[in-house]
Coordinates of N, CA and C in Angstrom, one line a residue:
M1 N 9.5 22.5 -35.3 CA 9.5 21.8 -34.0 C 10.0 22.7 -32.9
D2 N 9.3 22.8 -31.8 CA 9.7 23.7 -30.7 C 10.9 23.0 -30.0
Q3 N 11.7 23.9 -29.5 CA 12.9 23.4 -28.7 C 12.5 23.5 -27.2
I4 N 12.8 22.5 -26.5 CA 12.5 22.4 -25.0 C 13.5 23.2 -24.3
T5 N 13.1 24.1 -23.5 CA 14.0 24.9 -22.7 C 14.2 24.2 -21.3
S6 N 15.3 24.5 -20.6 CA 15.5 23.9 -19.3 C 14.5 24.3 -18.3
S7 N 13.7 25.4 -18.5 CA 12.7 25.8 -17.5 C 11.4 25.0 -17.7
E8 N 11.2 24.2 -18.8 CA 10.0 23.4 -19.0 C 10.1 22.2 -18.1
K9 N 9.0 21.7 -17.7 CA 9.0 20.6 -16.7 C 8.8 19.3 -17.5
S10 N 9.5 18.3 -16.9 CA 9.4 16.9 -17.4 C 9.0 16.0 -16.2
K11 N 8.4 14.9 -16.5 CA 8.0 13.9 -15.5 C 8.7 12.7 -15.6
I12 N 9.0 12.0 -14.5 CA 9.7 10.7 -14.5 C 9.1 9.9 -13.4
K13 N 8.9 8.6 -13.6 CA 8.4 7.7 -12.6 C 9.4 6.5 -12.6
I14 N 9.9 6.3 -11.4 CA 10.9 5.2 -11.2 C 10.4 4.3 -10.1
K15 N 10.4 3.0 -10.4 CA 10.0 2.0 -9.4 C 11.1 0.9 -9.3
L16 N 11.7 0.8 -8.1 CA 12.7 -0.1 -7.9 C 12.3 -1.0 -6.7
G17 N 11.7 -2.2 -7.0 CA 11.2 -3.0 -5.9 C 10.1 -2.3 -5.2
N18 N 10.2 -2.1 -3.9 CA 9.2 -1.4 -3.1 C 9.3 0.1 -3.0
I19 N 10.3 0.6 -3.7 CA 10.5 2.1 -3.7 C 10.0 2.6 -5.0
E20 N 9.1 3.6 -4.9 CA 8.6 4.2 -6.1 C 8.7 5.7 -6.0
L21 N 9.1 6.4 -7.0 CA 9.4 7.8 -7.0 C 8.7 8.4 -8.3
D22 N 7.8 9.4 -8.0 CA 7.2 10.2 -9.1 C 7.8 11.5 -9.0
F23 N 8.3 12.1 -10.0 CA 9.0 13.4 -10.0 C 8.6 14.2 -11.2
E24 N 8.4 15.5 -10.9 CA 8.1 16.5 -12.0 C 9.1 17.6 -11.7
G25 N 9.8 18.0 -12.7 CA 10.8 19.1 -12.6 C 11.5 19.4 -13.9
T26 N 12.4 20.2 -13.8 CA 13.1 20.6 -15.0 C 14.0 19.4 -15.5
E27 N 14.3 19.4 -16.8 CA 15.2 18.3 -17.3 C 16.6 18.5 -16.7
E28 N 16.9 19.7 -16.5 CA 18.3 19.9 -15.9 C 18.4 19.3 -14.5
Y29 N 17.4 19.4 -13.7 CA 17.4 18.8 -12.4 C 17.4 17.3 -12.5
I30 N 16.6 16.8 -13.4 CA 16.5 15.3 -13.5 C 17.9 14.8 -14.0
R31 N 18.5 15.5 -14.9 CA 19.8 15.0 -15.4 C 20.9 15.2 -14.3
D32 N 20.9 16.3 -13.6 CA 22.1 16.7 -12.8 C 21.9 16.3 -11.3
D33 N 20.7 16.4 -10.8 CA 20.5 16.2 -9.3 C 19.7 15.0 -8.9
L34 N 18.8 14.5 -9.8 CA 18.0 13.4 -9.4 C 18.8 12.1 -9.1
P35 N 19.9 11.8 -9.8 CA 20.7 10.6 -9.4 C 21.2 10.7 -8.0
Q36 N 21.6 11.9 -7.5 CA 22.0 12.0 -6.1 C 20.9 11.8 -5.1
L37 N 19.7 12.3 -5.5 CA 18.5 12.1 -4.7 C 18.2 10.6 -4.6
L38 N 18.3 9.9 -5.7 CA 18.0 8.4 -5.7 C 19.0 7.7 -4.8
D39 N 20.3 8.1 -4.8 CA 21.3 7.5 -4.0 C 20.9 7.7 -2.5
L40 N 20.5 8.9 -2.1 CA 20.1 9.2 -0.8 C 18.9 8.3 -0.3
I41 N 17.9 8.2 -1.2 CA 16.7 7.4 -0.9 C 17.1 6.0 -0.7
L42 N 17.9 5.4 -1.5 CA 18.4 4.1 -1.3 C 19.2 3.9 -0.1
K43 N 20.0 4.9 0.2 CA 20.9 4.8 1.4 C 20.0 4.8 2.7
Y44 N 19.0 5.7 2.8 CA 18.2 5.8 4.0 C 17.1 4.9 4.1
S45 N 16.8 4.2 3.0 CA 15.7 3.2 3.0 C 16.3 1.8 3.4
G46 N 17.6 1.7 3.7 CA 18.2 0.5 4.0 C 18.7 -0.2 2.8
S47 N 19.8 0.1 2.3 CA 20.4 -0.2 1.0 C 19.9 -1.3 0.1
E48 N 19.0 -2.2 0.7 CA 18.5 -3.3 -0.2 C 17.1 -2.9 -0.7
I49 N 16.9 -3.3 -2.0 CA 15.6 -3.0 -2.6 C 14.7 -4.2 -2.4
L50 N 13.6 -4.0 -1.8 CA 12.7 -5.1 -1.5 C 11.8 -5.4 -2.7
P51 N 11.3 -6.7 -2.8 CA 10.5 -7.0 -4.0 C 9.2 -6.2 -3.9
S52 N 8.6 -5.8 -5.0 CA 7.4 -5.1 -5.0 C 6.2 -6.1 -4.8
D53 N 5.0 -5.5 -4.7 CA 3.8 -6.3 -4.5 C 3.5 -7.1 -5.7
D54 N 4.0 -6.8 -6.9 CA 3.8 -7.5 -8.1 C 4.4 -8.8 -8.1
D55 N 5.4 -9.1 -7.3 CA 6.1 -10.3 -7.2 C 5.2 -11.4 -6.8
E56 N 5.5 -12.7 -7.2 CA 4.6 -13.8 -6.9 C 4.8 -14.4 -5.5
S57 N 5.8 -13.9 -4.8 CA 6.1 -14.5 -3.5 C 5.0 -14.4 -2.5
E58 N 4.7 -15.5 -1.8 CA 3.6 -15.5 -0.8 C 4.2 -15.5 0.6
E59 N 5.5 -15.4 0.7 CA 6.2 -15.5 2.0 C 6.0 -14.3 2.8
E60 N 5.9 -14.5 4.1 CA 5.8 -13.4 5.0 C 7.2 -13.0 5.4
E61 N 7.5 -11.7 5.5 CA 8.8 -11.3 5.9 C 8.7 -10.1 6.7
L62 N 9.5 -10.0 7.8 CA 9.5 -8.8 8.6 C 10.7 -8.0 8.3
I63 N 10.5 -6.7 7.9 CA 11.5 -5.8 7.5 C 11.6 -4.7 8.6
P64 N 12.8 -4.4 9.1 CA 12.8 -3.3 10.1 C 12.4 -2.0 9.5
D65 N 11.6 -1.3 10.1 CA 11.1 0.0 9.7 C 12.1 1.0 10.3
N66 N 13.0 1.6 9.4 CA 14.0 2.5 9.9 C 13.5 3.8 10.7
N67 N 12.2 4.1 10.4 CA 11.7 5.3 11.1 C 11.2 5.1 12.5
S68 N 10.7 3.9 12.7 CA 10.0 3.7 14.1 C 10.7 2.6 14.9
G69 N 11.7 1.9 14.3 CA 12.3 0.8 15.1 C 11.5 -0.4 15.2
S70 N 10.3 -0.4 14.6 CA 9.5 -1.6 14.6 C 9.7 -2.4 13.3
A71 N 9.1 -3.5 13.2 CA 9.2 -4.3 12.0 C 8.0 -4.1 11.1
K72 N 8.2 -4.0 9.8 CA 7.2 -3.8 8.9 C 6.8 -5.1 8.3
I73 N 5.5 -5.4 8.2 CA 5.1 -6.7 7.7 C 5.1 -6.7 6.2
Q74 N 5.7 -7.7 5.5 CA 5.7 -7.8 4.1 C 5.0 -9.1 3.7
M75 N 3.8 -9.0 3.3 CA 3.0 -10.2 2.8 C 1.9 -9.7 1.9
T76 N 1.4 -10.6 1.1 CA 0.3 -10.3 0.1 C -1.0 -10.3 0.8
T77 N -2.0 -9.8 0.1 CA -3.4 -9.8 0.7 C -3.8 -11.3 0.9
T78 N -3.4 -12.2 0.0 CA -3.8 -13.6 0.2 C -3.2 -14.2 1.5
S79 N -1.9 -13.8 1.7 CA -1.2 -14.3 2.9 C -1.9 -13.7 4.2
I80 N -2.3 -12.5 4.1 CA -3.0 -11.8 5.3 C -4.3 -12.5 5.5
A81 N -5.1 -12.8 4.4 CA -6.4 -13.4 4.5 C -6.2 -14.8 5.1
T82 N -5.2 -15.5 4.7 CA -4.9 -16.8 5.3 C -4.6 -16.8 6.8
K83 N -3.7 -15.8 7.1 CA -3.4 -15.7 8.5 C -4.5 -15.2 9.4
L84 N -5.4 -14.4 8.8 CA -6.6 -13.9 9.6 C -7.8 -14.9 9.5
N85 N -7.6 -16.0 8.8 CA -8.6 -17.1 8.6 C -9.9 -16.5 8.1
V86 N -9.8 -15.8 6.9 CA -10.9 -15.1 6.3 C -12.0 -16.1 5.8
K87 N -13.2 -15.9 6.1 CA -14.3 -16.7 5.7 C -15.5 -15.9 5.1
K88 N -15.5 -14.6 5.4 CA -16.6 -13.7 4.9 C -16.1 -12.5 4.2
G89 N -17.0 -11.8 3.5 CA -16.6 -10.6 2.8 C -16.1 -9.5 3.7
T90 N -16.7 -9.3 4.8 CA -16.2 -8.3 5.7 C -14.7 -8.6 6.2
Q91 N -14.4 -9.8 6.4 CA -13.1 -10.2 6.8 C -12.1 -10.0 5.6
L92 N -12.5 -10.2 4.4 CA -11.6 -9.9 3.3 C -11.4 -8.4 3.1
V93 N -12.4 -7.6 3.4 CA -12.3 -6.2 3.3 C -11.2 -5.8 4.3
L94 N -11.3 -6.3 5.5 CA -10.2 -6.0 6.6 C -8.8 -6.5 6.1
A95 N -8.7 -7.7 5.5 CA -7.4 -8.1 5.0 C -6.9 -7.2 4.0
A96 N -7.8 -6.7 3.1 CA -7.3 -5.8 2.0 C -6.9 -4.5 2.7
C97 N -7.7 -4.0 3.6 CA -7.3 -2.7 4.3 C -6.0 -2.9 5.1
A98 N -5.8 -4.0 5.7 CA -4.6 -4.3 6.4 C -3.4 -4.3 5.5
H99 N -3.5 -4.9 4.3 CA -2.4 -4.9 3.3 C -2.1 -3.5 2.9
I100 N -3.1 -2.7 2.6 CA -2.9 -1.3 2.1 C -2.2 -0.5 3.2
S101 N -2.7 -0.6 4.4 CA -2.2 0.2 5.5 C -0.8 -0.3 6.0
L102 N -0.7 -1.6 6.3 CA 0.5 -2.1 6.9 C 1.6 -2.5 6.0
V103 N 1.3 -2.9 4.8 CA 2.3 -3.3 3.8 C 2.7 -2.1 2.9
K104 N 1.7 -1.5 2.4 CA 1.9 -0.4 1.4 C 2.1 0.9 2.2
S105 N 1.9 0.9 3.5 CA 2.0 2.1 4.3 C 1.2 3.3 3.8
V106 N -0.1 3.0 3.4 CA -1.0 4.1 3.0 C -2.0 4.2 4.1
E107 N -2.1 5.3 4.8 CA -3.0 5.5 5.9 C -4.4 5.7 5.5
V108 N -4.7 6.4 4.5 CA -6.1 6.7 4.1 C -6.2 6.2 2.6
F109 N -7.2 5.4 2.4 CA -7.4 4.8 1.0 C -8.8 4.8 0.6
E110 N -9.0 4.7 -0.7 CA -10.3 4.8 -1.3 C -11.0 3.5 -1.4
R111 N -12.3 3.5 -1.5 CA -13.1 2.3 -1.7 C -12.6 1.5 -2.9
S112 N -12.2 2.2 -4.0 CA -11.8 1.5 -5.2 C -10.4 0.8 -4.9
N113 N -9.6 1.3 -4.0 CA -8.3 0.7 -3.6 C -8.6 -0.6 -2.9
I114 N -9.6 -0.5 -2.0 CA -10.0 -1.7 -1.2 C -10.5 -2.8 -2.1
L115 N -11.3 -2.5 -3.0 CA -11.9 -3.5 -3.9 C -10.8 -4.1 -4.8
S116 N -9.9 -3.3 -5.3 CA -8.8 -3.8 -6.1 C -7.9 -4.7 -5.3
E117 N -7.7 -4.4 -4.1 CA -6.8 -5.2 -3.2 C -7.5 -6.5 -2.9
M118 N -8.8 -6.5 -2.7 CA -9.6 -7.7 -2.4 C -9.5 -8.7 -3.6
K119 N -9.6 -8.1 -4.8 CA -9.5 -9.0 -6.0 C -8.2 -9.7 -6.1
T120 N -7.1 -9.2 -5.5 CA -5.8 -9.8 -5.7 C -5.8 -11.1 -4.9
A121 N -6.7 -11.3 -3.9 CA -6.7 -12.5 -3.1 C -7.7 -13.4 -3.8
S122 N -7.4 -13.9 -5.0 CA -8.3 -14.7 -5.8 C -8.9 -15.9 -5.2
G123 N -8.1 -16.6 -4.3 CA -8.7 -17.7 -3.6 C -9.7 -17.4 -2.6
Y124 N -9.9 -16.2 -2.2 CA -10.8 -15.7 -1.2 C -12.0 -14.8 -1.8
Y125 N -11.6 -14.1 -2.9 CA -12.6 -13.1 -3.5 C -13.7 -13.8 -4.2
K126 N -14.9 -13.3 -4.0 CA -16.1 -13.7 -4.7 C -16.8 -12.4 -5.2
E127 N -17.4 -12.5 -6.4 CA -18.0 -11.3 -7.0 C -19.1 -10.7 -6.1
T128 N -19.7 -11.5 -5.3 CA -20.8 -10.9 -4.4 C -20.1 -9.9 -3.4
Y129 N -18.8 -10.1 -3.1 CA -18.2 -9.2 -2.2 C -18.2 -7.8 -2.7
S130 N -18.0 -7.6 -4.0 CA -18.0 -6.3 -4.7 C -19.4 -5.7 -4.6
K131 N -20.4 -6.5 -4.8 CA -21.8 -6.0 -4.7 C -22.2 -5.6 -3.3
N132 N -21.6 -6.3 -2.3 CA -21.9 -6.0 -0.9 C -20.9 -5.1 -0.2
L133 N -20.0 -4.5 -0.9 CA -18.9 -3.7 -0.3 C -19.5 -2.5 0.6
T134 N -20.5 -1.9 0.1 CA -21.0 -0.8 0.9 C -21.5 -1.3 2.3
A135 N -22.2 -2.4 2.3 CA -22.7 -3.0 3.5 C -21.6 -3.5 4.4
S136 N -20.6 -4.0 3.8 CA -19.4 -4.5 4.5 C -18.7 -3.3 5.2
L137 N -18.5 -2.2 4.4 CA -17.8 -1.1 5.0 C -18.6 -0.5 6.1
T138 N -19.9 -0.4 6.0 CA -20.8 0.1 7.0 C -20.7 -0.8 8.3
T139 N -20.8 -2.1 8.1 CA -20.6 -3.0 9.3 C -19.3 -2.8 10.0
L140 N -18.2 -2.6 9.2 CA -16.9 -2.5 9.8 C -16.7 -1.1 10.5
M141 N -17.4 -0.1 10.0 CA -17.4 1.2 10.6 C -18.1 1.2 12.0
K142 N -19.3 0.5 12.0 CA -20.1 0.4 13.2 C -19.3 -0.4 14.2
A143 N -18.5 -1.4 13.8 CA -17.7 -2.2 14.7 C -16.5 -1.5 15.2
G144 N -16.2 -0.3 14.6 CA -15.0 0.4 15.0 C -13.7 -0.1 14.5
K145 N -13.8 -0.9 13.4 CA -12.5 -1.4 12.8 C -12.0 -0.5 11.8
I146 N -12.8 0.2 11.1 CA -12.4 1.2 10.1 C -13.1 2.5 10.3
I147 N -12.5 3.5 9.8 CA -13.0 4.9 10.0 C -13.2 5.5 8.6
E148 N -14.3 6.2 8.4 CA -14.5 6.9 7.2 C -13.9 8.3 7.4
R149 N -12.8 8.6 6.8 CA -12.2 9.9 7.0 C -12.9 11.0 6.2
S150 N -13.4 10.7 5.0 CA -14.3 11.6 4.2 C -15.0 10.7 3.3
Q151 N -15.8 11.2 2.4 CA -16.7 10.3 1.6 C -15.8 9.4 0.8
D152 N -16.0 8.1 0.9 CA -15.3 7.0 0.2 C -13.7 7.0 0.5
Q153 N -13.3 7.6 1.6 CA -11.9 7.6 2.1 C -11.9 6.9 3.4
Y154 N -11.1 5.8 3.6 CA -11.2 5.0 4.8 C -9.8 4.8 5.3
A155 N -9.8 4.4 6.6 CA -8.5 4.1 7.3 C -8.8 3.0 8.4
L156 N -7.8 2.2 8.7 CA -8.0 1.3 9.8 C -8.1 2.1 11.1
S157 N -8.9 1.7 12.0 CA -8.9 2.4 13.3 C -7.6 2.1 14.0
A158 N -7.1 2.9 14.9 CA -5.8 2.7 15.5 C -5.8 1.4 16.4
E159 N -6.9 1.2 17.0 CA -7.1 0.0 17.9 C -7.0 -1.3 17.0
Y160 N -7.8 -1.3 15.9 CA -7.8 -2.5 15.1 C -6.4 -2.7 14.4
K161 N -5.8 -1.6 14.0 CA -4.5 -1.7 13.3 C -3.5 -2.3 14.2
S162 N -3.5 -1.9 15.5 CA -2.6 -2.6 16.4 C -2.9 -4.0 16.6
Q163 N -4.2 -4.4 16.7 CA -4.6 -5.7 16.9 C -4.2 -6.6 15.7
V164 N -4.4 -6.2 14.5 CA -4.1 -7.0 13.3 C -2.5 -7.0 13.1
E165 N -1.8 -6.0 13.5 CA -0.3 -6.1 13.5 C 0.2 -7.2 14.4
R166 N -0.4 -7.3 15.6 CA 0.0 -8.3 16.5 C -0.3 -9.7 16.0
Q167 N -1.5 -9.8 15.4 CA -2.0 -11.1 14.9 C -1.1 -11.5 13.7
L168 N -0.8 -10.6 12.8 CA 0.1 -11.0 11.7 C 1.5 -11.3 12.0
A169 N 1.9 -10.6 13.1 CA 3.3 -10.9 13.6 C 3.4 -12.2 14.4
G170 N 2.2 -12.8 14.7 CA 2.1 -14.0 15.5 C 2.1 -13.9 16.9
N171 N 1.9 -12.7 17.5 CA 1.8 -12.5 18.9 C 0.4 -12.5 19.5

């Protein structure tokens, strides 16, 4: 059996509520220095750990974003779809994109991420939305609500992102 040396790399994935850390490094660093890094992350993220998206809670909550001074919207895709009064597939695509962008803080996301997020809104999702996703994305790009950054990589347009943030905040 080979002995692992301290120069070999190890991987660790830690998820605490809404904080997720993927790390690859030496076992020595993980053992000696990673705990201090985690303490700093918790300290600067605002000492409380927020529930992850896996939680069943449907409640909307505004959490101060320590970086920008604005409030971060915390709600599920279903809650966003409800607040946006979703009736069509293109509207559910936008609700899913809003969740990915505004709640998960992911600026550029893949088509597969959009579809997965749409499916989490089970009260709104229909199988035909999956079949019509390409057409929905094209319609939304033409309307200027989403931008295709590269092939199958999308982002909310700045204008629509601001609009939906105001709408979800109730302004």
